[in-house]
Short mmCIF file of C-alpha atoms in Angstrom, two decimals:
data_model
loop_
_atom_site.label_atom_id
_atom_site.label_comp_id
_atom_site.label_asym_id
_atom_site.label_seq_id
_atom_site.Cartn_x
_atom_site.Cartn_y
_atom_site.Cartn_z
CA MET A 43 -27.27 -0.47 -4.30
CA GLY A 44 -27.72 -0.51 -0.70
CA VAL A 45 -25.27 -3.40 -0.26
CA ASP A 46 -22.85 -1.74 -2.50
CA ARG A 47 -22.91 1.33 -0.50
CA ASN A 48 -22.43 -0.51 2.73
CA ASN A 49 -19.55 -2.42 1.20
CA SER A 50 -18.13 0.74 0.06
CA SER A 51 -18.38 2.36 3.43
CA ILE A 52 -16.92 -0.47 5.36
CA ALA A 53 -14.06 -0.57 2.94
CA LEU A 54 -13.36 3.01 3.63
CA HIS A 55 -13.76 3.01 7.21
CA GLY A 56 -11.74 -0.13 7.53
CA SER A 57 -8.81 1.11 5.67
CA LEU A 58 -6.34 3.36 7.65
CA ARG A 59 -4.47 4.18 4.42
CA LEU A 60 -7.56 5.70 2.72
CA ARG A 61 -8.77 7.47 5.70
CA LEU A 62 -5.32 9.18 5.97
CA LEU A 63 -4.94 10.00 2.46
CA LEU A 64 -8.92 11.06 2.12
CA GLY A 65 -8.44 13.30 4.95
CA THR A 66 -5.01 14.94 3.92
CA LEU A 67 -6.09 15.55 0.27
CA VAL A 68 -9.38 16.95 1.59
CA TRP A 69 -7.56 19.26 3.69
CA ILE A 70 -4.97 20.29 1.12
CA ALA A 71 -7.95 20.84 -1.46
CA ALA A 72 -9.70 23.01 1.03
CA SER A 73 -6.54 25.19 1.65
CA ILE A 74 -5.85 25.55 -1.89
CA ILE A 75 -9.28 26.77 -2.61
CA ILE A 76 -9.37 28.96 0.35
CA ALA A 77 -6.00 30.31 -0.42
CA GLY A 78 -6.99 30.87 -4.23
CA TRP A 79 -10.21 32.60 -3.20
CA ALA A 80 -8.45 35.02 -0.68
CA LEU A 81 -5.57 35.81 -2.81
CA GLY A 82 -7.68 36.22 -5.98
CA GLY A 83 -9.85 38.85 -4.08
CA LEU A 84 -6.79 40.66 -2.32
CA PHE A 85 -5.38 41.01 -6.01
CA LYS A 86 -8.73 42.19 -7.24
CA GLN A 87 -8.97 44.57 -4.73
CA HIS A 88 -5.40 45.99 -5.26
CA VAL A 89 -6.16 46.35 -8.99
CA GLU A 90 -9.31 48.25 -8.39
CA LYS A 91 -7.63 50.32 -5.98
CA GLN A 92 -4.65 51.05 -8.45
CA PHE A 93 -7.23 51.48 -11.44
CA HIS A 94 -9.05 54.35 -9.44
CA THR A 95 -5.65 55.81 -8.16
CA GLU A 96 -4.84 56.16 -11.87
CA LEU A 97 -8.13 58.02 -12.75
CA ASN A 98 -7.62 60.23 -10.02
CA THR A 99 -4.28 61.21 -10.87
CA HIS A 100 -5.53 61.87 -14.52
CA LEU A 101 -8.42 63.80 -12.84
CA ASP A 102 -6.15 65.88 -10.66
CA GLN A 103 -4.14 66.62 -13.70
CA LEU A 104 -7.05 67.62 -15.69
CA ALA A 105 -8.22 70.01 -13.07
CA ALA A 106 -4.77 71.40 -12.88
CA HIS A 107 -4.63 72.21 -16.37
CA LEU A 108 -8.33 73.69 -16.52
CA VAL A 109 -7.92 77.68 -17.36
CA LEU A 110 -10.31 80.18 -18.94
CA ASP A 111 -9.11 81.85 -22.21
CA GLN A 112 -9.29 85.55 -22.92
CA THR A 113 -12.98 85.04 -23.90
CA GLY A 114 -13.81 83.54 -20.92
CA ARG A 115 -14.08 79.91 -22.25
CA PRO A 116 -12.74 76.90 -20.52
CA SER A 117 -9.48 75.22 -22.03
CA LEU A 118 -6.50 73.30 -20.94
CA SER A 119 -3.21 75.08 -20.37
CA ALA A 120 -1.36 71.92 -21.38
CA ALA A 121 -2.25 68.58 -23.09
CA GLN A 122 -2.89 65.42 -20.84
CA SER A 123 0.41 63.48 -20.35
CA ASP A 124 -1.15 60.01 -21.50
CA PRO A 125 -0.96 59.29 -25.24
CA ARG A 126 -4.03 57.31 -25.01
CA PHE A 127 -6.03 60.42 -24.67
CA SER A 128 -5.44 61.43 -28.25
CA LYS A 129 -5.97 57.85 -29.79
CA PRO A 130 -9.95 57.34 -30.57
CA TYR A 131 -11.71 54.82 -28.53
CA SER A 132 -8.15 53.81 -26.82
CA GLY A 133 -10.10 53.25 -23.50
CA LEU A 134 -9.16 56.12 -21.58
CA TYR A 135 -11.25 59.51 -21.84
CA TRP A 136 -11.89 62.76 -20.11
CA GLN A 137 -14.67 65.46 -20.53
CA ILE A 138 -15.60 68.57 -18.92
CA ASP A 139 -19.14 70.11 -18.78
CA HIS A 140 -20.58 73.31 -17.38
CA LEU A 141 -22.59 72.45 -14.38
CA ASP A 142 -25.22 74.89 -14.63
CA ARG A 143 -25.78 73.76 -18.35
CA LEU A 144 -26.09 70.21 -17.23
CA LYS A 145 -28.96 71.31 -14.90
CA ARG A 146 -30.63 73.34 -17.63
CA GLN A 147 -30.48 70.27 -19.93
CA ASN A 148 -31.66 67.77 -17.02
CA GLY A 149 -28.31 66.32 -16.61
CA ASP A 150 -27.63 65.42 -20.37
CA ALA A 151 -23.98 65.84 -20.65
CA LEU A 152 -22.86 68.05 -23.60
CA GLY A 153 -19.39 67.49 -23.74
CA LEU A 154 -18.04 71.10 -23.58
CA LEU A 155 -14.49 69.72 -23.70
CA ARG A 156 -13.63 66.15 -24.27
CA SER A 157 -10.58 63.89 -25.34
CA ARG A 158 -9.90 63.12 -28.93
CA SER A 159 -10.21 59.46 -27.79
CA LEU A 160 -14.03 59.89 -27.27
CA TRP A 161 -14.16 60.82 -30.93
CA ASP A 162 -17.97 61.80 -31.63
CA ASP A 163 -19.19 60.22 -28.20
CA VAL A 164 -19.68 61.83 -25.05
CA LEU A 165 -19.68 60.40 -21.50
CA LYS A 166 -23.23 60.01 -20.22
CA VAL A 167 -22.26 60.36 -16.44
CA PRO A 168 -25.15 60.13 -14.00
CA ALA A 169 -26.42 63.63 -12.75
CA ASP A 170 -25.39 64.38 -9.44
CA THR A 171 -23.74 67.54 -7.78
CA PRO A 172 -20.42 66.72 -5.77
CA SER A 173 -19.30 69.04 -3.43
CA ASN A 174 -16.30 71.23 -4.38
CA GLY A 175 -13.18 69.03 -4.47
CA GLU A 176 -15.18 65.93 -3.47
CA ILE A 177 -14.86 62.75 -5.88
CA HIS A 178 -17.44 60.50 -7.01
CA GLN A 179 -17.41 57.11 -8.87
CA HIS A 180 -19.62 55.70 -11.20
CA ARG A 181 -19.92 52.66 -14.00
CA ILE A 182 -21.19 53.80 -17.29
CA ALA A 183 -21.54 52.37 -20.74
CA GLY A 184 -19.01 53.57 -23.17
CA PRO A 185 -18.01 53.65 -26.51
CA ASN A 186 -18.44 50.40 -28.57
CA LYS A 187 -20.45 48.99 -25.72
CA THR A 188 -17.49 48.99 -23.02
CA MET A 189 -18.23 49.38 -19.20
CA LEU A 190 -16.17 52.28 -17.85
CA GLY A 191 -15.12 53.19 -14.47
CA VAL A 192 -15.69 57.09 -14.13
CA VAL A 193 -14.32 59.51 -11.58
CA GLU A 194 -15.72 63.03 -11.32
CA ARG A 195 -15.30 66.03 -9.40
CA VAL A 196 -16.52 69.66 -9.38
CA VAL A 197 -14.26 72.48 -9.94
CA ILE A 198 -14.77 76.17 -9.52
CA LEU A 199 -12.71 79.02 -11.25
CA GLU A 200 -12.51 81.79 -9.15
CA ASP A 201 -11.54 84.06 -11.96
CA ALA A 202 -14.40 83.69 -14.27
CA PRO A 203 -16.38 86.78 -15.14
CA ASP A 204 -19.52 85.18 -14.65
CA GLN A 205 -19.82 83.29 -11.51
CA ALA A 206 -22.57 81.23 -12.61
CA ALA A 207 -20.52 79.84 -15.33
CA ASN A 208 -17.26 79.21 -13.37
CA VAL A 209 -18.58 75.69 -11.98
CA PHE A 210 -17.23 72.67 -14.15
CA ARG A 211 -17.58 68.98 -13.72
CA LEU A 212 -14.46 67.15 -14.71
CA ASN A 213 -14.96 63.43 -15.72
CA VAL A 214 -12.25 61.05 -16.17
CA ALA A 215 -13.14 57.23 -17.45
CA ALA A 216 -11.23 54.13 -18.45
CA ASP A 217 -12.30 50.83 -19.71
CA GLU A 218 -12.65 48.27 -16.98
CA LYS A 219 -11.02 45.63 -19.43
CA GLN A 220 -7.83 47.16 -18.13
CA MET A 221 -8.71 46.05 -14.61
CA THR A 222 -10.52 42.75 -15.50
CA GLU A 223 -8.04 41.49 -17.98
CA SER A 224 -5.42 42.03 -15.45
CA VAL A 225 -7.51 40.21 -12.77
CA GLU A 226 -8.09 37.24 -15.35
CA ARG A 227 -4.63 36.81 -16.19
CA PHE A 228 -3.54 36.73 -12.45
CA ASN A 229 -6.10 34.35 -11.53
CA GLY A 230 -5.35 32.06 -14.29
CA MET A 231 -1.57 32.10 -13.29
CA LEU A 232 -2.59 31.86 -9.60
CA TRP A 233 -4.84 28.54 -10.19
CA LEU A 234 -2.22 27.02 -12.22
CA ALA A 235 0.43 27.62 -9.53
CA LEU A 236 -1.96 26.37 -6.76
CA GLY A 237 -2.77 23.43 -9.16
CA LEU A 238 0.62 22.63 -9.22
CA LEU A 239 1.14 23.16 -5.56
CA GLY A 240 -1.75 20.88 -4.64
CA GLY A 241 -0.72 18.07 -6.91
CA GLY A 242 2.89 18.34 -5.33
CA LEU A 243 1.49 18.32 -1.67
CA GLY A 244 -1.02 15.40 -2.77
CA LEU A 245 1.76 13.56 -3.90
CA VAL A 246 3.72 14.02 -0.87
CA ALA A 247 0.98 13.25 1.23
CA VAL A 248 0.75 9.85 -0.62
CA ILE A 249 4.28 9.09 -0.28
CA GLN A 250 4.36 10.19 3.28
CA VAL A 251 1.18 7.90 4.05
CA LEU A 252 2.77 5.04 2.31
CA ILE A 253 6.17 5.38 4.08
CA ALA A 254 4.49 5.67 7.30
CA LEU A 255 2.40 2.53 6.96
CA VAL A 256 5.53 0.53 6.07
CA PRO A 257 5.93 -0.66 9.64
CA LEU A 258 2.41 -1.78 9.82
CA ARG A 259 3.17 -3.87 6.28
CA ARG A 260 6.14 -5.19 8.20
CA LEU A 261 3.96 -6.27 11.08
CA HIS A 262 1.65 -7.65 8.82
CA GLY A 263 4.37 -9.82 6.98
CA ALA A 264 5.82 -10.83 10.63
CA LEU A 265 2.29 -12.04 11.72
CA ALA A 266 1.75 -14.01 8.42
CA ALA A 267 5.20 -15.58 9.12
CA VAL A 268 3.88 -16.59 12.66
CA HIS A 269 0.55 -18.15 11.29
CA SER A 270 2.30 -19.89 8.56
CA GLY A 271 4.66 -21.55 10.81
CA GLY A 272 7.78 -19.51 9.81
CA THR A 273 8.55 -18.32 13.28
CA GLU A 274 6.89 -18.61 16.80
CA ARG A 275 7.18 -14.72 17.74
CA LEU A 276 7.27 -11.49 15.97
CA GLU A 277 10.61 -10.42 14.64
CA GLY A 278 12.18 -7.38 13.35
CA HIS A 279 12.90 -3.87 14.18
CA PHE A 280 9.69 -1.45 14.66
CA PRO A 281 9.23 2.02 15.49
CA GLY A 282 8.61 3.23 19.03
CA GLU A 283 4.91 3.69 18.41
CA VAL A 284 4.61 0.11 17.19
CA GLN A 285 7.06 -1.75 19.15
CA PRO A 286 4.94 -1.86 22.35
CA LEU A 287 2.33 -3.65 20.27
CA VAL A 288 4.87 -6.14 19.07
CA GLU A 289 6.19 -6.86 22.71
CA GLU A 290 2.49 -7.40 23.87
CA PHE A 291 1.61 -9.65 21.09
CA ASN A 292 4.83 -11.62 21.75
CA THR A 293 3.83 -11.84 25.33
CA VAL A 294 0.49 -13.19 24.32
CA LEU A 295 2.14 -15.73 22.13
CA ALA A 296 4.33 -17.19 25.07
CA GLN A 297 1.48 -17.12 27.58
CA ASN A 298 -0.68 -19.21 24.89
CA ALA A 299 2.14 -21.54 24.20
CA GLU A 300 2.27 -22.08 28.06
CA VAL A 301 -1.26 -22.71 28.51
CA VAL A 302 -1.29 -25.33 25.55
CA GLU A 303 1.84 -27.01 27.07
CA ARG A 304 0.17 -26.92 30.58
CA ALA A 305 -2.96 -28.37 28.98
CA ARG A 306 -0.99 -31.24 27.18
CA THR A 307 0.87 -31.98 30.35
CA GLN A 308 -2.85 -32.43 32.20
CA ALA A 309 -4.06 -34.31 29.31
CA GLY A 310 -0.92 -36.62 29.67
CA ASN A 311 -1.60 -37.02 33.43
CA LEU A 312 -5.16 -37.67 32.93
CA ALA A 313 -4.47 -40.41 30.36
CA HIS A 314 -1.96 -42.04 32.88
CA ALA A 315 -4.47 -41.72 35.63
CA LEU A 316 -7.33 -43.70 33.61
CA LYS A 317 -5.10 -46.18 31.75
CA THR A 318 -3.69 -47.43 35.22
CA PRO A 319 -6.80 -48.76 36.63
CA LEU A 320 -7.73 -50.04 33.04
CA SER A 321 -4.47 -51.88 32.89
CA VAL A 322 -5.16 -53.38 36.45
CA ILE A 323 -8.71 -54.39 35.28
CA ALA A 324 -7.36 -55.96 31.96
CA ASN A 325 -4.51 -57.77 33.76
CA ALA A 326 -7.27 -59.10 36.44
CA VAL A 327 -9.16 -60.75 33.75
CA ARG A 328 -6.33 -62.00 31.52
CA GLY A 329 -5.90 -65.64 30.75
CA LYS A 330 -9.37 -66.19 32.30
CA ASP A 331 -12.09 -67.88 29.94
CA GLY A 332 -15.95 -67.20 30.35
CA GLU A 333 -18.28 -64.58 29.11
CA LEU A 334 -17.77 -62.00 31.63
CA ALA A 335 -13.79 -61.92 31.22
CA GLN A 336 -14.14 -61.38 27.25
CA LEU A 337 -16.94 -58.95 28.03
CA VAL A 338 -14.48 -56.87 30.49
CA HIS A 339 -11.58 -57.19 28.04
CA ARG A 340 -13.31 -55.92 25.29
CA GLN A 341 -14.67 -53.02 27.01
CA VAL A 342 -11.28 -52.11 28.65
CA GLU A 343 -10.00 -52.02 24.87
CA VAL A 344 -12.89 -49.72 23.96
CA ALA A 345 -12.18 -47.70 26.85
CA ARG A 346 -8.40 -47.24 25.95
CA LYS A 347 -9.30 -46.42 22.54
CA GLN A 348 -12.03 -43.84 23.43
CA ILE A 349 -9.55 -42.14 26.04
CA ASP A 350 -7.05 -41.82 23.38
CA TYR A 351 -9.31 -40.42 20.61
CA HIS A 352 -10.78 -37.76 22.84
CA LEU A 353 -7.63 -36.81 24.67
CA SER A 354 -5.69 -36.44 21.22
CA ARG A 355 -8.70 -34.60 19.93
CA SER A 356 -8.62 -32.03 22.76
CA ARG A 357 -4.92 -31.54 22.74
CA VAL A 358 -4.93 -30.93 18.90
CA ALA A 359 -7.99 -28.55 19.71
CA ALA A 360 -5.65 -26.49 22.03
CA SER A 361 -2.65 -26.91 19.74
CA VAL A 362 -3.96 -25.67 16.38
CA ARG A 363 -4.45 -22.39 18.13
CA VAL A 364 -0.85 -22.08 18.79
CA PRO A 365 0.67 -19.97 15.79
CA GLY A 366 4.29 -20.64 14.61
CA ALA A 367 4.02 -24.52 14.56
CA ARG A 368 5.73 -25.86 11.51
CA THR A 369 6.55 -29.43 10.87
CA PRO A 370 8.69 -30.81 7.99
CA VAL A 371 6.77 -33.67 6.13
CA SER A 372 9.63 -35.59 4.69
CA PRO A 373 11.12 -36.70 7.98
CA VAL A 374 8.27 -37.63 9.88
CA LEU A 375 6.82 -39.67 6.60
CA ASP A 376 10.22 -41.46 6.20
CA GLY A 377 9.91 -42.59 9.67
CA LEU A 378 6.62 -43.92 9.84
CA VAL A 379 7.57 -45.81 6.59
CA ARG A 380 10.26 -47.57 8.28
CA VAL A 381 8.22 -48.41 11.39
CA MET A 382 5.71 -49.79 9.18
CA ARG A 383 8.08 -51.94 7.14
CA ARG A 384 9.10 -53.48 10.16
CA ILE A 385 5.48 -54.00 11.72
CA HIS A 386 4.26 -55.66 8.64
CA ALA A 387 7.55 -57.18 7.63
CA GLU A 388 5.87 -60.64 7.37
CA ARG A 389 3.72 -59.53 4.60
CA ASP A 390 6.58 -58.29 2.34
CA LEU A 391 4.92 -55.13 1.36
CA GLU A 392 6.20 -52.46 -1.22
CA LEU A 393 5.92 -49.12 0.35
CA ILE A 394 7.03 -46.35 -2.12
CA VAL A 395 7.20 -42.41 -1.39
CA HIS A 396 7.36 -40.65 -4.30
CA PRO A 397 9.90 -37.81 -4.12
CA HIS A 398 8.92 -34.19 -4.07
CA SER A 399 11.23 -31.25 -5.04
CA GLY A 400 10.24 -28.96 -2.49
CA LEU A 401 10.81 -28.96 1.17
CA LEU A 402 7.22 -29.10 2.45
CA ALA A 403 6.20 -28.49 5.90
CA PHE A 404 2.92 -28.77 7.80
CA ARG A 405 1.45 -25.99 9.84
CA GLY A 406 1.12 -27.68 13.03
CA GLU A 407 2.52 -29.77 15.63
CA GLU A 408 4.80 -32.96 14.88
CA GLN A 409 2.79 -35.40 16.92
CA ASP A 410 -0.40 -34.72 15.14
CA LEU A 411 0.99 -35.28 11.88
CA GLN A 412 2.60 -38.41 12.86
CA GLU A 413 -0.75 -39.50 14.43
CA MET A 414 -2.61 -38.86 11.01
CA LEU A 415 0.11 -40.32 8.67
CA GLY A 416 0.45 -43.10 11.14
CA ASN A 417 -3.22 -44.28 11.19
CA LEU A 418 -3.51 -43.77 7.26
CA LEU A 419 -0.26 -46.05 6.38
CA ASP A 420 -1.37 -48.55 9.21
CA ASN A 421 -4.89 -48.86 7.62
CA ALA A 422 -3.18 -49.18 4.08
CA CYS A 423 -1.01 -51.82 5.42
CA LYS A 424 -3.78 -53.68 6.86
CA TRP A 425 -5.71 -53.71 3.63
CA ALA A 426 -3.03 -53.70 0.92
CA GLU A 427 -2.09 -56.80 -0.98
CA LYS A 428 1.54 -55.91 -1.93
CA ARG A 429 1.87 -52.29 -3.22
CA ILE A 430 1.24 -48.97 -1.16
CA GLU A 431 2.23 -45.45 -2.85
CA VAL A 432 2.58 -42.15 -0.88
CA ALA A 433 2.81 -39.06 -3.02
CA LEU A 434 3.27 -35.38 -2.00
CA ALA A 435 1.70 -32.28 -3.73
CA VAL A 436 1.21 -28.53 -3.08
CA VAL A 437 -1.98 -26.98 -4.28
CA GLY A 438 -2.41 -23.11 -3.56
CA ASP A 439 -1.85 -22.94 0.31
CA GLU A 440 -2.65 -26.72 0.82
CA LEU A 441 -0.44 -29.54 1.34
CA LEU A 442 -1.80 -32.96 -0.43
CA ILE A 443 -0.92 -36.31 0.99
CA THR A 444 -2.10 -39.03 -1.31
CA LEU A 445 -1.96 -42.73 -0.13
CA ASP A 446 -2.91 -45.35 -2.76
CA ASP A 447 -3.06 -49.27 -1.87
CA ASP A 448 -4.02 -52.34 -4.06
CA GLY A 449 -6.41 -53.79 -1.64
CA CYS A 450 -10.13 -54.25 -1.98
CA GLY A 451 -11.01 -50.68 -1.47
CA ILE A 452 -14.38 -49.33 -0.12
CA ALA A 453 -17.59 -49.07 -1.89
CA ASP A 454 -18.92 -45.62 -2.57
CA LYS A 455 -21.77 -45.62 -0.28
CA GLU A 456 -19.61 -46.91 2.75
CA ARG A 457 -16.92 -44.21 2.60
CA GLU A 458 -18.68 -41.64 4.23
CA ARG A 459 -19.63 -44.16 7.08
CA VAL A 460 -16.35 -45.21 7.56
CA LEU A 461 -15.06 -41.70 8.71
CA ASN A 462 -17.57 -41.84 11.49
CA ARG A 463 -16.08 -42.59 14.83
CA GLY A 464 -16.31 -46.21 15.53
CA GLU A 465 -17.54 -47.49 12.24
CA ARG A 466 -15.36 -50.30 10.48
CA ALA A 467 -15.44 -51.30 6.78
CA ASP A 468 -14.78 -54.87 7.73
CA GLU A 469 -15.38 -56.47 11.28
CA ARG A 470 -13.04 -59.30 10.39
CA VAL A 471 -9.98 -57.28 10.51
CA PRO A 472 -8.74 -56.06 13.99
CA GLY A 473 -9.32 -52.54 14.75
CA SER A 474 -11.52 -50.39 16.71
CA GLY A 475 -12.91 -48.19 13.80
CA LEU A 476 -11.41 -45.11 15.22
CA GLY A 477 -8.25 -44.70 12.65
CA LEU A 478 -9.89 -42.84 9.83
CA ALA A 479 -12.27 -40.95 12.27
CA ILE A 480 -9.22 -39.40 13.97
CA VAL A 481 -7.68 -38.67 11.23
CA ASP A 482 -10.83 -36.82 9.77
CA ASP A 483 -11.10 -35.13 13.09
CA LEU A 484 -7.58 -34.01 13.19
CA ALA A 485 -7.46 -32.65 9.59
CA ARG A 486 -10.92 -30.91 10.15
CA LEU A 487 -9.37 -29.03 13.46
CA TYR A 488 -6.28 -27.92 11.35
CA GLY A 489 -9.06 -26.61 8.60
CA GLY A 490 -8.03 -29.54 6.37
CA ARG A 491 -10.23 -32.63 4.90
CA VAL A 492 -9.94 -36.17 4.03
CA GLU A 493 -11.17 -37.63 0.73
CA LEU A 494 -11.59 -41.22 -0.15
CA ALA A 495 -11.67 -42.28 -3.88
CA ASP A 496 -10.61 -45.21 -6.04
CA SER A 497 -7.08 -46.07 -6.38
CA PRO A 498 -5.51 -46.48 -9.78
CA LEU A 499 -3.70 -49.40 -8.01
CA GLY A 500 -7.21 -50.98 -7.63
CA GLY A 501 -7.93 -50.48 -3.90
CA LEU A 502 -8.42 -47.14 -1.90
CA ARG A 503 -7.14 -43.82 -2.20
CA VAL A 504 -7.01 -41.61 0.36
CA VAL A 505 -6.22 -37.92 0.18
CA ILE A 506 -5.46 -35.67 3.33
CA ALA A 507 -5.26 -31.91 2.81
CA LEU A 508 -3.57 -29.93 5.46
CA PRO A 509 -2.32 -26.29 5.82
CA LEU A 510 1.09 -25.70 4.01
CA ALA A 511 3.75 -23.79 6.35
CA ALA A 512 5.79 -21.12 4.72
#
């Protein structure tokens, strides 16, 4: 489980697209939630204020209509304008009580006067004594177990014959569902709208990130073209933020190519510097007999082969790091086949190159491909009886070159040994034992390989796998 979490963390932190999308989407989600919470709270406050304002309006109207009749009993000079006061359990109620009677009844409301909407119930408002004109608010349980919001005030009628009985408590109550249902409906519509807005913003963020990363994908494609040998530098038009990176990278590619070319020149100079003394030594013992002369001649030839091998290997080690190298295979192979036919013309060998439908290219230097194929063809011509066949194939991103001959082949236990530098399968055949070793080393430096197997022709099959250029 720990490995999975680490891999997920690496994938998350390693992806610019995921980081941008995650940051944007989190910010959008946080903004939507905060906006929904703030707007919902503001609307709730507005509805609550409007709810109590309406109750206060009814309370003012109730106080304005409160009068005493000829017997001194309180009554209303006019009915309340809202028809809900006349509908039983409509959710809107009013009630009038004598304040002194409430005190004598320990605060139990009697409902001296009340709206028809209360039917047989009374409003059981907590006992308190507001000052004259002061308004108090309460929440109480009402008819049918509903929660009511209540406003109350005390009214003193100056023309009452009994001053102790001229103080009245007026209450107006309404079902809080009128408030909560409006808030719930608004919140539902609000969150639906914010959800659609958030979805739209999220979609826009995804599209924006994808569009913003298009130059990076183009840059990746340009780098892949360089790596595959399709081009030697980054090509294309890029935004101003990316173009400096492209120019710096092209500068590095040019400098790298210059360094490699300088190394090749130095390697060639070193080869000439060493071969000249060796040629002088070889000429000095040429035509002479004796054990010393033969020993010097053999050692000079070995030194030449070793110089060629190591200089070639060092040159390739530098060249494989130069991106953009691309070599068509068919021209190189056709040229080498013509050369081998002339070199081994006295043996009357049949060299057949099977055609391939595609235009195959090696992702590397032409002279390296010539050296590898030249060594393989030369070895095949030395060992073949009459026939040599060459075939090209593509497997994935690899170029496979297969050479078959009808010679005596190499035993299984000897195949690994002959790939070692200086090892030869048969000492009777002239050679230094470096041919297959050079091919194997060059192929490995390019990330390829050399495989030996039995040939259908009866001899040896050599398969060399090299990187395929685009």
